[in-house]
Short mmCIF file of C-alpha atoms in Angstrom, two decimals:
data_model
loop_
_atom_site.label_atom_id
_atom_site.label_comp_id
_atom_site.label_asym_id
_atom_site.label_seq_id
_atom_site.Cartn_x
_atom_site.Cartn_y
_atom_site.Cartn_z
CA MET A 1 9.82 11.25 2.31
CA SER A 2 11.29 13.23 -0.56
CA GLN A 3 9.48 16.33 -1.75
CA GLY A 4 10.62 15.87 -5.36
CA VAL A 5 12.62 19.11 -5.37
CA ASP A 6 15.81 19.24 -7.44
CA PRO A 7 18.50 20.80 -5.22
CA GLN A 8 20.81 21.15 -8.24
CA GLY A 9 18.87 24.11 -9.63
CA SER A 10 18.07 24.85 -13.26
CA SER A 11 20.47 24.85 -16.17
CA GLY A 12 18.42 27.59 -17.81
CA GLU A 13 17.05 25.25 -20.47
CA ASP A 14 13.34 24.61 -20.90
CA THR A 15 13.49 20.92 -20.00
CA PRO A 16 10.80 19.27 -17.93
CA PRO A 17 11.86 18.30 -14.41
CA GLN A 18 13.04 14.71 -14.11
CA PRO A 19 11.32 12.44 -11.60
CA ASP A 20 13.14 12.16 -8.30
CA GLU A 21 14.53 8.62 -8.14
CA THR A 22 14.27 8.69 -4.35
CA GLU A 23 10.53 9.43 -4.44
CA GLU A 24 8.80 6.78 -2.36
CA THR A 25 5.64 4.95 -3.35
CA VAL A 26 2.88 5.95 -0.94
CA TYR A 27 -0.29 4.01 -0.12
CA ARG A 28 -3.12 6.11 1.35
CA ALA A 29 -6.55 5.07 2.49
CA HIS A 30 -9.52 7.10 3.60
CA ARG A 31 -12.94 6.15 4.90
CA ASP A 32 -15.91 8.45 4.21
CA PRO A 33 -18.92 7.22 6.21
CA THR A 34 -21.17 9.75 4.44
CA ALA A 35 -20.44 8.33 0.97
CA PRO A 36 -22.91 5.98 -0.74
CA VAL A 37 -22.67 2.30 0.16
CA GLY A 38 -19.82 0.72 -1.75
CA ASN A 39 -17.95 4.03 -2.09
CA GLN A 40 -16.99 4.66 1.54
CA ILE A 41 -13.42 3.40 1.19
CA GLU A 42 -10.70 4.73 -1.05
CA VAL A 43 -7.27 3.12 -1.26
CA ALA A 44 -4.73 4.71 -3.58
CA VAL A 45 -1.14 4.17 -4.57
CA ASP A 46 0.58 7.43 -5.47
CA GLY A 47 -2.84 9.00 -5.94
CA GLU A 48 -4.23 6.31 -8.28
CA PRO A 49 -6.78 3.65 -7.27
CA MET A 50 -5.08 0.51 -6.07
CA ASP A 51 -5.62 -2.75 -7.96
CA TYR A 52 -7.52 -5.31 -5.87
CA ARG A 53 -5.38 -8.17 -7.26
CA TYR A 54 -8.28 -10.60 -7.49
CA ASP A 55 -6.00 -12.66 -9.73
CA LEU A 56 -4.00 -13.58 -6.60
CA LEU A 57 -6.80 -13.77 -4.04
CA SER A 58 -10.53 -13.41 -4.33
CA ALA A 59 -11.37 -13.08 -0.65
CA SER A 60 -13.54 -9.97 -0.69
CA PRO A 61 -15.89 -9.14 -3.56
CA SER A 62 -16.75 -5.92 -1.74
CA GLY A 63 -13.12 -4.75 -1.88
CA PHE A 64 -10.65 -3.52 0.69
CA GLU A 65 -11.01 -3.09 4.44
CA TRP A 66 -8.67 -2.70 7.40
CA GLY A 67 -8.69 -2.49 11.18
CA TYR A 68 -9.72 -6.11 11.82
CA GLY A 69 -8.85 -9.59 10.55
CA GLY A 70 -11.49 -10.38 7.93
CA SER A 71 -11.66 -10.94 4.19
CA GLY A 72 -11.47 -7.24 3.20
CA PRO A 73 -8.21 -6.82 5.13
CA ALA A 74 -6.91 -10.01 3.48
CA GLN A 75 -7.62 -8.51 0.05
CA LEU A 76 -5.83 -5.31 1.02
CA SER A 77 -2.88 -7.27 2.41
CA VAL A 78 -2.35 -9.25 -0.77
CA ALA A 79 -2.62 -6.10 -2.91
CA LEU A 80 -0.13 -4.13 -0.79
CA LEU A 81 2.43 -6.95 -0.67
CA ALA A 82 2.14 -7.65 -4.39
CA HIS A 83 2.61 -4.01 -5.26
CA ALA A 84 5.50 -3.32 -2.86
CA LEU A 85 7.27 -6.67 -3.32
CA ASN A 86 5.93 -9.35 -5.68
CA ASP A 87 3.11 -11.83 -6.24
CA GLU A 88 4.89 -14.76 -4.59
CA VAL A 89 5.53 -12.82 -1.38
CA ALA A 90 1.92 -11.61 -1.45
CA VAL A 91 0.36 -15.07 -1.55
CA THR A 92 2.84 -16.44 0.98
CA TYR A 93 2.69 -13.69 3.61
CA TYR A 94 -0.69 -11.93 3.25
CA GLN A 95 -2.27 -13.61 6.30
CA GLN A 96 0.64 -12.66 8.55
CA PHE A 97 0.74 -9.12 7.11
CA LYS A 98 -3.00 -8.85 7.70
CA ARG A 99 -2.64 -9.89 11.35
CA GLU A 100 0.43 -7.80 12.13
CA VAL A 101 -0.16 -4.67 10.04
CA VAL A 102 -3.50 -4.28 8.26
CA SER A 103 -5.65 -5.30 11.24
CA GLN A 104 -3.91 -2.57 13.27
CA LEU A 105 -4.43 0.32 10.82
CA PRO A 106 -6.61 3.20 12.09
CA GLU A 107 -10.27 2.97 11.06
CA ARG A 108 -10.59 6.49 9.60
CA GLY A 109 -7.57 6.24 7.33
CA TRP A 110 -3.86 5.62 7.09
CA GLU A 111 -0.68 6.05 5.08
CA LEU A 112 2.09 3.53 4.43
CA THR A 113 5.06 3.59 2.09
CA ALA A 114 6.40 0.76 0.00
CA ASP A 115 9.50 0.97 2.18
CA ASP A 116 7.33 0.33 5.28
CA VAL A 117 6.02 -2.83 3.63
CA ARG A 118 9.50 -3.96 2.54
CA ARG A 119 10.88 -3.28 6.02
CA TRP A 120 8.12 -5.43 7.57
CA HIS A 121 8.95 -8.24 5.15
CA ALA A 122 12.68 -7.99 5.89
CA GLU A 123 12.01 -8.23 9.64
CA VAL A 124 9.71 -11.21 9.21
CA THR A 125 12.07 -13.12 6.95
CA GLY A 126 15.27 -12.02 8.68
CA ASN A 127 16.60 -10.55 5.43
CA ALA A 128 18.19 -7.20 6.16
CA ARG A 129 18.05 -4.81 3.26
#
C-alpha cells in the first residue's frame, strides 16, 4: 500500500501536496466488546464510516457484522461490493462474497482494500484485470 509520499521532492513553492493517485481505498473494521450495545462495531472506508447501503439491501437493521453467514454479514457484503465495484455487482454477488470472504473475516477486526475486493470479483467472474 502506498504511503502517500511524493518521491519527486518539493519545487520550493508553497503548494499543498497532491493526493497520490496510487493510494488504495482501505476498509477497516474493529469490534469493541466494552462499548455500549449498538456501538460495538465500527466499519470505516478510508477512516470515514461506511454507508450501510440499505437502498440496495435491507437485511440487517442492526448494521454490519462478519465472521459468520447471517444478515449482518450480508449487509456488509453488499456495502463493500457496491463501494469497491458498483451496485449491480453488489446485488448480484453479495451472497457469494459473504460466504467466501466476509464469513471468514477475523472476529476482532480486519482490513481489506478495494483491490482485494476487485481481485475476488475478477477471480469469481474469470475477468482478469
